[in-house]
Coordinates of C-alpha atoms in Angstrom, one line a residue:
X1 CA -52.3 97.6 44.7
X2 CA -54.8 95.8 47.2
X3 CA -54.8 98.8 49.5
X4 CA -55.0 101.2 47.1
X5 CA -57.8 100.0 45.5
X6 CA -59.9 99.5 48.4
X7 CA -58.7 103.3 49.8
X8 CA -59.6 104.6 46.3
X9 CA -63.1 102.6 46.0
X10 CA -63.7 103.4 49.8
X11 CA -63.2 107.3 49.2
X12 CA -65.6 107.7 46.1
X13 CA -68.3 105.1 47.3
X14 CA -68.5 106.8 50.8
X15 CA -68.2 110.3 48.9
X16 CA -71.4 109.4 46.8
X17 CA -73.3 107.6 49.6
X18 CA -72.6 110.9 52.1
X19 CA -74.5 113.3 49.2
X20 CA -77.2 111.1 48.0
X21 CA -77.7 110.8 52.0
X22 CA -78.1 115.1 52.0
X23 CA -80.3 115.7 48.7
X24 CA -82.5 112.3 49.6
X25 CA -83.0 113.4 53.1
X26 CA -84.0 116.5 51.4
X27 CA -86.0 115.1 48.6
X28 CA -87.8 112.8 51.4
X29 CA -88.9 116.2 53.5
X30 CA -90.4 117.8 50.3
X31 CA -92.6 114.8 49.7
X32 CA -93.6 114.6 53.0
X33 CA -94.7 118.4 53.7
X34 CA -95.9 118.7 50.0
X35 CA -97.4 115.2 49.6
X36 CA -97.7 113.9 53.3
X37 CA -96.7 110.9 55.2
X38 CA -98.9 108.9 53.1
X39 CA -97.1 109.2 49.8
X40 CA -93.9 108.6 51.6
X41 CA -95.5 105.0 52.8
X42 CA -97.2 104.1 49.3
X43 CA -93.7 105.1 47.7
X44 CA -91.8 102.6 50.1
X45 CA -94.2 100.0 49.9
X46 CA -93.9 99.7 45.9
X47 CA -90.2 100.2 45.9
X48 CA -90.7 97.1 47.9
X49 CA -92.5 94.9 46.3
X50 CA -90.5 96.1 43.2
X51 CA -87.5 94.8 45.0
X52 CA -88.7 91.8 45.7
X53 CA -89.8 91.2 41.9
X54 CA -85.8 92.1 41.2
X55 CA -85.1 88.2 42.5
X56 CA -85.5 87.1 39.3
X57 CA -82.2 88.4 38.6
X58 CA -81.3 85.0 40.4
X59 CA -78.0 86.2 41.5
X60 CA -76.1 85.4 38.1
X61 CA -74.2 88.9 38.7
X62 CA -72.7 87.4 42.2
X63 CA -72.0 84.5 40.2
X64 CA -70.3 85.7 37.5
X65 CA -68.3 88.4 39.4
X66 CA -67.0 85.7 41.3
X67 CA -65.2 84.1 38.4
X68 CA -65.0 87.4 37.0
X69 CA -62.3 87.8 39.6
X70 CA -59.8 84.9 38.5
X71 CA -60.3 85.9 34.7
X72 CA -59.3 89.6 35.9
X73 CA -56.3 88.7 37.6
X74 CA -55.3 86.2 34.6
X75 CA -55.8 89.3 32.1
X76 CA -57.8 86.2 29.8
X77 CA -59.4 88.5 27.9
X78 CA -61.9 85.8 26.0
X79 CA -63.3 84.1 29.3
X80 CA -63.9 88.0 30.1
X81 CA -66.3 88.9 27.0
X82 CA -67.5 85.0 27.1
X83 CA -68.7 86.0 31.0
X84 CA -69.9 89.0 30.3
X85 CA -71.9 87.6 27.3
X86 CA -73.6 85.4 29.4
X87 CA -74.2 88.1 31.7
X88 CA -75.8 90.5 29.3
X89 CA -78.3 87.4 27.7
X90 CA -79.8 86.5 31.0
X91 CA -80.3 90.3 32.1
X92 CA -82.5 90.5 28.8
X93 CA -84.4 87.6 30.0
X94 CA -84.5 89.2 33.8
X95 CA -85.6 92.7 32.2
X96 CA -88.9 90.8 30.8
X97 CA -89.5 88.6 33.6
X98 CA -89.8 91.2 35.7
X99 CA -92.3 93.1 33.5
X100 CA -94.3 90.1 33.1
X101 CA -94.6 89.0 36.9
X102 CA -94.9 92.7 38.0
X103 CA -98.0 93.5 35.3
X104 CA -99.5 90.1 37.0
X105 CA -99.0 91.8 40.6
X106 CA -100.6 95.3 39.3
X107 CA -104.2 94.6 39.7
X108 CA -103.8 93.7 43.7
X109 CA -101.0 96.4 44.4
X110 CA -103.3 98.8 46.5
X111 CA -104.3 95.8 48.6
X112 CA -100.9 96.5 50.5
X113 CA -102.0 99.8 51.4
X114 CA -104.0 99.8 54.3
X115 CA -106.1 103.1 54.9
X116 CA -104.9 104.5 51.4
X117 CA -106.4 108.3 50.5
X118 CA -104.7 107.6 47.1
X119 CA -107.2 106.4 44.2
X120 CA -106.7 102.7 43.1
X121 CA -105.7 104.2 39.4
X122 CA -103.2 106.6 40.7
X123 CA -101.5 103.9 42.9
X124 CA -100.9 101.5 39.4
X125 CA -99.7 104.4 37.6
X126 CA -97.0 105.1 40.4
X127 CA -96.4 101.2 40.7
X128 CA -96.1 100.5 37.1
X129 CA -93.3 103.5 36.7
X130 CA -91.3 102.3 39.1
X131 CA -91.8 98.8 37.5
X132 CA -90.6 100.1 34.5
X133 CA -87.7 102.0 35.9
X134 CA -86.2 98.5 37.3
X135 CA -87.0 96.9 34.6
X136 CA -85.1 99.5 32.0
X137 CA -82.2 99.3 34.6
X138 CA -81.3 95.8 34.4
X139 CA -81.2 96.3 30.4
X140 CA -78.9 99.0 30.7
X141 CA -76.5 98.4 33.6
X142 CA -75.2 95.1 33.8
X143 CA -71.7 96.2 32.2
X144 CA -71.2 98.0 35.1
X145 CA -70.1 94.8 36.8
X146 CA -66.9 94.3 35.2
X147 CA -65.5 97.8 36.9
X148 CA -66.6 96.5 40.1
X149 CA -64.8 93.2 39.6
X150 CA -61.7 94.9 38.0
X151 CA -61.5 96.5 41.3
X152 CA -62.4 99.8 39.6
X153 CA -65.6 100.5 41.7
X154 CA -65.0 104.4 41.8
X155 CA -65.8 104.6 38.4
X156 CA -69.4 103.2 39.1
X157 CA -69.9 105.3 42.4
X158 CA -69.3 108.2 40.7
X159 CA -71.9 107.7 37.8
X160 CA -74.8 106.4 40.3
X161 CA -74.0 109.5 41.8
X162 CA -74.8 111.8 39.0
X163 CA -77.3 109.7 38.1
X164 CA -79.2 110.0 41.6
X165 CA -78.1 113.8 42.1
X166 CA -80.3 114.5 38.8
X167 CA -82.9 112.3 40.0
X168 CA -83.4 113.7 43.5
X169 CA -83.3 117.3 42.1
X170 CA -86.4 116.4 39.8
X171 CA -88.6 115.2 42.5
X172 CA -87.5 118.2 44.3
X173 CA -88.0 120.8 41.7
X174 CA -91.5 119.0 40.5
X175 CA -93.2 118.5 44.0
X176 CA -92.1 122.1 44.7
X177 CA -93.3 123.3 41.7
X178 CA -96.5 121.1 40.0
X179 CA -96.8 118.1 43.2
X180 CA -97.0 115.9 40.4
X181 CA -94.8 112.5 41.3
X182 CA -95.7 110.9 38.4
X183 CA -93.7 113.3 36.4
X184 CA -91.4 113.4 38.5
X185 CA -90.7 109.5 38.2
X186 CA -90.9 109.9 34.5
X187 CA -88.3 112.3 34.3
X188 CA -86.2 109.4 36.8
X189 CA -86.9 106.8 33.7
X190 CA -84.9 109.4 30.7
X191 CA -82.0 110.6 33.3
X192 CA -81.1 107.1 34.3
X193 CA -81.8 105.4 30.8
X194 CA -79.3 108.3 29.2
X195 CA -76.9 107.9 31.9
X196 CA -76.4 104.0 31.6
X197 CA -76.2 104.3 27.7
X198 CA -73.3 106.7 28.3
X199 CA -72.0 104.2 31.3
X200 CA -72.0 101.4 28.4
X201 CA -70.0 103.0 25.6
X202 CA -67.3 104.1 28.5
X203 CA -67.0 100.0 29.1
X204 CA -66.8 99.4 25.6
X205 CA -64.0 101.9 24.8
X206 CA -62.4 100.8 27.9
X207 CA -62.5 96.8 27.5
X208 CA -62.5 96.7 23.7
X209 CA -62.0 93.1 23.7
X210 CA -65.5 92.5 24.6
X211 CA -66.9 93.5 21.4
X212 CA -64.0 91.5 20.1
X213 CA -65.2 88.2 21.4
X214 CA -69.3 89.4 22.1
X215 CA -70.1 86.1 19.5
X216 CA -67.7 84.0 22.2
X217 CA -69.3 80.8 24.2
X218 CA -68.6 80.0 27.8
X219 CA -67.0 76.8 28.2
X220 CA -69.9 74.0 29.2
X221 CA -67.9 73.2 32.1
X222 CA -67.9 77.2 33.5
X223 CA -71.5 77.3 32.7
X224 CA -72.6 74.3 34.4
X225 CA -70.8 75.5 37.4
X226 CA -72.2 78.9 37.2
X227 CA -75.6 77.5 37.1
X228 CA -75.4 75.3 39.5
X229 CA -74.5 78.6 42.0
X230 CA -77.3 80.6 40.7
X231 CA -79.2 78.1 42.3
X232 CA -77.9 79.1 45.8
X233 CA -77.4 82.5 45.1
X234 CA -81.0 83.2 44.0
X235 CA -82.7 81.7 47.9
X236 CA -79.9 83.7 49.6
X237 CA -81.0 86.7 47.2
X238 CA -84.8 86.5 47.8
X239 CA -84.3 85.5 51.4
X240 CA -82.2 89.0 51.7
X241 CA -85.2 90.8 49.8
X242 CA -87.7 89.5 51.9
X243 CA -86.0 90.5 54.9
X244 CA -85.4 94.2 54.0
X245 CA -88.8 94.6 52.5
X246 CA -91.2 92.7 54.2
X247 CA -91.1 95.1 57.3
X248 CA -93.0 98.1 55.3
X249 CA -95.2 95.5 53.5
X250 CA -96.5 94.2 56.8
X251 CA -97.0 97.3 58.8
X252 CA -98.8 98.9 55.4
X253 CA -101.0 96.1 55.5
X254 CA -101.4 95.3 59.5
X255 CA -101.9 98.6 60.7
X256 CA -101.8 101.4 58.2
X257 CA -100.0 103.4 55.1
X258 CA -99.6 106.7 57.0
X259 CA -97.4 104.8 60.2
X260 CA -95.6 103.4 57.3
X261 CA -94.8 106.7 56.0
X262 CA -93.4 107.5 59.7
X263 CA -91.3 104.6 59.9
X264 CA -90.0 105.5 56.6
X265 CA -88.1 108.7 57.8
X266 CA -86.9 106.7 60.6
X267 CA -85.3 104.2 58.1
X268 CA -84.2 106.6 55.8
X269 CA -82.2 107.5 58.1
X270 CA -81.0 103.6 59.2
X271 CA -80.9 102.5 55.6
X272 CA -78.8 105.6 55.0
X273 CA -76.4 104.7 57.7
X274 CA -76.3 100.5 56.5
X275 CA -75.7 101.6 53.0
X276 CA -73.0 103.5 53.5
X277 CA -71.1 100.2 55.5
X278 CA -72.2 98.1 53.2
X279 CA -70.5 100.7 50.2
X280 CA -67.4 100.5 51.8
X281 CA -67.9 96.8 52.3
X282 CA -68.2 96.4 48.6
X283 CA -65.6 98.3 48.1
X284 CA -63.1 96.0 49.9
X285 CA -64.8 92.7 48.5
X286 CA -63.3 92.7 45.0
X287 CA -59.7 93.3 46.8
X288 CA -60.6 90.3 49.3
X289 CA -61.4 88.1 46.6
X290 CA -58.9 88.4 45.4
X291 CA -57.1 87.7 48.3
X292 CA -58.8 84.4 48.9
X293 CA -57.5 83.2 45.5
X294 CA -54.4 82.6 47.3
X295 CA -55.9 80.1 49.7
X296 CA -54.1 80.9 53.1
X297 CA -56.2 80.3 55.6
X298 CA -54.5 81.8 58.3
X299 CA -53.9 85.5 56.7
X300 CA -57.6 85.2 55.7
X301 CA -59.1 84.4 59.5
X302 CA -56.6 87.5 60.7
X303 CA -57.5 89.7 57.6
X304 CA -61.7 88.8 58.6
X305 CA -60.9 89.8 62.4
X306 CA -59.4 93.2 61.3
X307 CA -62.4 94.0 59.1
X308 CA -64.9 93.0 62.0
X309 CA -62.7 95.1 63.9
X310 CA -63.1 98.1 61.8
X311 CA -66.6 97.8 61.3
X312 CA -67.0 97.3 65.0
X313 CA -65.7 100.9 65.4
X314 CA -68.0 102.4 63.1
X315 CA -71.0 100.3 64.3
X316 CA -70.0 101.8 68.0
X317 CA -70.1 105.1 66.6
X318 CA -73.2 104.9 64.4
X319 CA -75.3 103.3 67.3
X320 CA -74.2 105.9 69.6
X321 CA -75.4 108.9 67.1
X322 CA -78.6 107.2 66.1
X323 CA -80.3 106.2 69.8
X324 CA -78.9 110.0 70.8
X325 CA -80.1 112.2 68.2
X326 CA -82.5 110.6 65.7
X327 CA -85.6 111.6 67.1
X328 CA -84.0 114.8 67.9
X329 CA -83.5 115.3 64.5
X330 CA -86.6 114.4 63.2
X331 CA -88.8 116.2 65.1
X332 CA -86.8 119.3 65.5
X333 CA -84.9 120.0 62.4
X334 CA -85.7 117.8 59.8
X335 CA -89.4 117.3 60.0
X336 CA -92.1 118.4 62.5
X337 CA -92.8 116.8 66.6
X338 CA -95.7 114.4 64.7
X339 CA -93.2 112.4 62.6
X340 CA -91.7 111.3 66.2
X341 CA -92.0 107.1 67.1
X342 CA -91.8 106.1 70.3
X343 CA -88.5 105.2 72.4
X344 CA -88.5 101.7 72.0
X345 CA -89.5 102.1 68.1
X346 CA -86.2 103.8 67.7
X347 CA -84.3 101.0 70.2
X348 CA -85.5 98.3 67.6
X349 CA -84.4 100.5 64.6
X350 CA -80.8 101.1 66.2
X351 CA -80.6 97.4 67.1
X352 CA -81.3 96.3 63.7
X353 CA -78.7 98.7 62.1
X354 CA -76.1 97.6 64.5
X355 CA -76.3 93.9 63.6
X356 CA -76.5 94.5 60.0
X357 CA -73.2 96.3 60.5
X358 CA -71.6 94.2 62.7
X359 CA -72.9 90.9 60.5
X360 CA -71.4 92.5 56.9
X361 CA -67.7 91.2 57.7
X362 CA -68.5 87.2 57.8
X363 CA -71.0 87.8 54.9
X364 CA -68.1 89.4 53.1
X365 CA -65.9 86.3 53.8
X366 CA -68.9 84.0 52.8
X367 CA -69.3 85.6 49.5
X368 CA -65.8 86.2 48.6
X369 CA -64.6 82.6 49.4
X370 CA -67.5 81.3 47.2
X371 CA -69.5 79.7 50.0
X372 CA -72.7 79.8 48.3
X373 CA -74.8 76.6 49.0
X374 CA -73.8 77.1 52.5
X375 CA -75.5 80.6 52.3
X376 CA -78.6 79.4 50.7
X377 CA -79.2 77.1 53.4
X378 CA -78.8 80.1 56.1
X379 CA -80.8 82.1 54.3
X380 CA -84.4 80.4 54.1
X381 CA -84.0 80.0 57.9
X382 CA -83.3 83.5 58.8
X383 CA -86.0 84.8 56.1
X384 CA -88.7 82.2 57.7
X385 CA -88.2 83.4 60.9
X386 CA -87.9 86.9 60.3
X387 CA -91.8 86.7 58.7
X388 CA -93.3 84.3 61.3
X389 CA -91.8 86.1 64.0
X390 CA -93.1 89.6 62.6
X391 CA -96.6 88.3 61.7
X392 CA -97.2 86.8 64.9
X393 CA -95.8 89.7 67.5
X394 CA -97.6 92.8 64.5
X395 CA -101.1 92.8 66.2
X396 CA -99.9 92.4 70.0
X397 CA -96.7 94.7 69.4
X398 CA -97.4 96.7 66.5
X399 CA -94.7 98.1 64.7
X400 CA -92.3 96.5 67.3
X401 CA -93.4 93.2 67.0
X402 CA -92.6 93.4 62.9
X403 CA -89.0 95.0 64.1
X404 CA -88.5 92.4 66.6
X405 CA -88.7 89.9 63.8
X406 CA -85.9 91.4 62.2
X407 CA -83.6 91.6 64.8
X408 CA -84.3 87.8 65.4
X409 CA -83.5 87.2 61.5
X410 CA -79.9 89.0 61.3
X411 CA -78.8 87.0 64.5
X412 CA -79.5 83.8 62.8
X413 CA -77.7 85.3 59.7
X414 CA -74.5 86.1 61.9
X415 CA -74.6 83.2 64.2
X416 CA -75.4 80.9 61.3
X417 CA -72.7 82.2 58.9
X418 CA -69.6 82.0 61.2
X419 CA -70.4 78.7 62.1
X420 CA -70.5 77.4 59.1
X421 CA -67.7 80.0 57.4
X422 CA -65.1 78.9 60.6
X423 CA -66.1 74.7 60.6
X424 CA -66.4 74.5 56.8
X425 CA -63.9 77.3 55.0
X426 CA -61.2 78.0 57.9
X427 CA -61.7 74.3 59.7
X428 CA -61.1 76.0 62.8
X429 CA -62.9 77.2 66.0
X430 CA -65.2 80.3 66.1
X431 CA -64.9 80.8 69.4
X432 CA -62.3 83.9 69.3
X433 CA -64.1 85.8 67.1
X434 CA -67.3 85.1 69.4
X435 CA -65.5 86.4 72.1
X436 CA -64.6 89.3 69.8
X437 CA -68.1 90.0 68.7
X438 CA -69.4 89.4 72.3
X439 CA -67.0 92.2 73.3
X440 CA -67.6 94.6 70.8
X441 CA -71.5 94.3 71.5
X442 CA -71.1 95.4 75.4
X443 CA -69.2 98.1 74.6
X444 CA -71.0 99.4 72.2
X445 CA -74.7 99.2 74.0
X446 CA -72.3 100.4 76.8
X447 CA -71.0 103.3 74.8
X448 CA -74.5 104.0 73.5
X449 CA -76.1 104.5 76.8
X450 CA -73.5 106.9 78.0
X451 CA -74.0 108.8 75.2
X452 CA -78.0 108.9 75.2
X453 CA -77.5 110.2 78.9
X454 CA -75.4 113.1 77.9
X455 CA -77.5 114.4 75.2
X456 CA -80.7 113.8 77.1
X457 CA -79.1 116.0 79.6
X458 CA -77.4 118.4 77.6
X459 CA -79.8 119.4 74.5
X460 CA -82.5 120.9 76.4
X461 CA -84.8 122.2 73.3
X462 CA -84.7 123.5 69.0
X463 CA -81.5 124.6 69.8
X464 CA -78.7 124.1 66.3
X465 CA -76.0 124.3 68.8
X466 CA -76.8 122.4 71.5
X467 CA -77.1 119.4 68.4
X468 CA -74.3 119.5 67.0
X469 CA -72.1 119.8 70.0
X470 CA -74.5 116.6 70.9
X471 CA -73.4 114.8 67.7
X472 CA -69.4 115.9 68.3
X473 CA -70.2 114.2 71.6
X474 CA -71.7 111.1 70.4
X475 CA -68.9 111.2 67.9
X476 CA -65.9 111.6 70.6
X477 CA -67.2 109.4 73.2
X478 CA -67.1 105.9 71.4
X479 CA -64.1 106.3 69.0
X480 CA -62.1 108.0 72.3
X481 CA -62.8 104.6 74.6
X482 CA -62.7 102.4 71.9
X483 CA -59.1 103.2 71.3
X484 CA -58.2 103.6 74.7
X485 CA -59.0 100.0 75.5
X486 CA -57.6 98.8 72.1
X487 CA -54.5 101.1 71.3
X488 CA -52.3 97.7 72.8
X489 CA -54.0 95.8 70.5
X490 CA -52.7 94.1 67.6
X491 CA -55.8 94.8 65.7
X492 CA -55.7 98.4 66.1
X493 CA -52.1 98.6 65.1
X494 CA -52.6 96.6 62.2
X495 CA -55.2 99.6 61.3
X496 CA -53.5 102.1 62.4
X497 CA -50.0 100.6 60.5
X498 CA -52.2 100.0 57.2
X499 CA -53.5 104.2 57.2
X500 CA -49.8 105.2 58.0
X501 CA -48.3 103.4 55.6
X502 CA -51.1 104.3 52.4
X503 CA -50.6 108.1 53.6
X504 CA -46.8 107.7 53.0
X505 CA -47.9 106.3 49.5
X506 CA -49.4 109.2 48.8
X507 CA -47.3 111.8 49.8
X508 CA -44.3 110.4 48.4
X509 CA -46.1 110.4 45.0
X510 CA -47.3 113.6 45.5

């Protein structure tokens, strides 16, 4: 049931990630020839900030899908509705505390936006509709959580697919049309507030029981224990936020709005790529959970190499793609030759992508064994570093100073986490799966440079052809040696043997 749930979660999470990846790339080239670069920067730099207001959140939905995990499995329907009572209270709270500090932040917003053409009153009125948009989502979507916990994920992917389908089609249609984002983000506010009300009467019919026992407390002891993970959770969450979103903050404010709006289509692209392995990441958490209920420390230190070992295969692959054709792409096809960053721009970007990657199976085993305090502790570090490192190397380096300071922070977050996952959770030694990691990293830079030579020789101008047979290259190269060398191994045979063995599932039900 495991393996079908994470196959099944897998298929719709990637499904949805792979077409909000087409219509945003196409939404994100619309505002950028109708609205300019500039837009694209201001628009990132408030969805920043925005995110980093979303702390207040705290982290109670890690907490609470946690235990929502053991409930699940024990079918007890009242610690259920008494969780996800809890749950719904504090998002209230969450909604209006992030109105409150957000209206506070309004008055200084454009000071973030270096070299700005946009008037002061037009860059509130776009901050304060995305503020309301988060705020309206955190009212409306927490019931979404018990899906993702009940290991029915799919259900959820397809709805924020709908839900971002409709919105990306509105920009698209309005900048086309009128150039008017502020309608544009309007419309965003109705489609998604509709959608969630719709999301939360398909919960209700499904789990009945909640409105059964919505007057039902948590037991004090649950509640205390809860709370005292928030703590944790809440650092580790706005140590993650400042990570992904101090990078357009600091280059909007250290050098200028429009570069922002550059770097932007270069980390749509990244971001695009990390979301979708951290979707199917997701997807398998609930599943591994789970699994960790059981306590055998053994199966769980093989089942965490043959995750690694997967993502190490499609973080071979994505780097690969990305250092060969991302500027290609850009420039050629996508956008125009002025949107182009230099060489070692895209290096840092490609670095930073494949250590996120790479990094997302020991912070799967960190979350899903409960590890929290641990985590918070990791966190501050890598966050402090991350913004010393990238305010001290912004004016010498530039942008690659701020990148430089990223890459620094999710080596900390790697190193850091399986050090204390293997000596405080397994009680063994790491120094396999460093060997592992250590491995996968030279093969994949060596994988990547073998494929940025072909293409640099091959694809010799605007041709469609010449790309694509370019990408089926990059494609081939890394997957092809990456199972020659490892077709012995028991960790691809354990892959391979898992596939095999769904496939026969299916057909036999078929």
């Amino acid at each position: 049931m495991r393996l079908k749930n994470i196959f099944r979660n897998s298929f719709f999470s990637l499904l949805s990630q792979f077409a909000l990846i087409l219509i945003g790339f196409f939404s994100q080239r619309v505002m950028n020839l109708t609205m300019g670069e500039e837009l694209v920067g201001m628009n990132s730099v408030i969805s920043n900030i925005v995110a980093i207001l979303s702390v207040s959140e705290l982290g109670i939905a890690s907490a609470i899908v946690f235990h929502l995990y053991k409930a699940l499995a024990e079918q007890d329907e009242k610690k259920i509705a008494s969780l996800m009572n809890l749950y719904q209270k504090a998002y209230y709270i969450f909604a209006a505390a992030i109105i409150c500090m957000g209206l506070c932040i309004m008055p200084f917003v454009h000071l973030f936006l270096k070299d700005s053409r946009f008037s002061i009153s037009y860059i509130r009125t776009i901050y304060f509709l995305w503020l309301a948009r988060t705020a309206l989502s955190y009212l409306l979507s927490c019931k979404r959580s018990i899906l993702i916990a009940d290991q029915k994920e799919y259900i959820v992917s397809i709805a924020t697919l709908i839900i971002n389908v409709l919105n990306y089609g509105a920009i698209i249609i309005i900048l086309m049309l009128w150039k008017n984002y502020q309608l544009a983000l309007t419309l965003n506010i109705i489609i998604e507030t509709a959608l969630n009300l719709r999301m939360i009467q398909y919960v209700n019919k499904k789990y009945p029981f909640l409105k059964q026992y919505r007057k039902t407390p948590l037991e004090r002891t649950i509640t205390k224990t809860i709370f005292g993970e928030i703590k944790n959770i809440f650092i580790s969450r706005l140590s993650s936020k400042l990570l992904v979103s101090t990078d357009n903050l600091i280059i909007s404010s250290f050098i200028s709005v429009a570069i922002t709006g550059r770097y932007a289509n270069y980390s749509l692209i990244t971001q695009s790529v990390s979301n979708i392995m951290l979707a199917l990441s997701q997807t398998a958490q609930p599943s591994i959970g789970n699994l960790f209920t059981e306590k055998k420390q053994e199966k769980n230190y093989q089942v965490l190499r043959q995750v690694t070992f997967v993502f190490f295969l499609l973080a071979s692959f994505c780097a690969a793609g990305m250092m060969s054709l991302m500027s290609i792409f850009v420039t050629d096809f996508w956008l125009v030759g002025r949107y182009r960053l230099s060489t070692e721009t895209v290096i840092c970007c490609v670095v930073n992508c494949y250590l996120f990657i790479i990094g997302l199976p020991i912070a799967m085993m960190m979350s899903a064994s409960g590890m929290f305090s641990k985590e918070r502790n990791i966190s501050v570090f890598y966050a402090a570093a991350n913004l010393v490192i990238s305010l001290l190397l912004v004016k010498p380096l530039g942008i690659i100073g701020v990148l430089l300071g990223t890459s620094a922070s999710y080596l900390i977050q790697v190193i850091f986490r399986i050090r204390a996952f293997f000596r405080d959770y397994l009680c063994r030694s790491s120094r396999h799966y460093l060997s592992d990691l250590l491995q996968y990293t030279i093969l994949s830079v060596s994988e990547t440079a073998a494929a940025c030579f072909f293409v640099n020789w091959f694809y010799q101008g605007k041709s469609l052809p010449a790309f694509l047979l370019s990408g089926f290259f990059c494609a081939i190269l890394p997957n092809l040696v990456n199972y020659l060398i490892f077709r012995k191994s028991w960790r691809m045979g354990s892959i391979l043997h898992m596939i095999i063995s769904y496939s026969k599932k299916i057909m036999y039900k078929s």
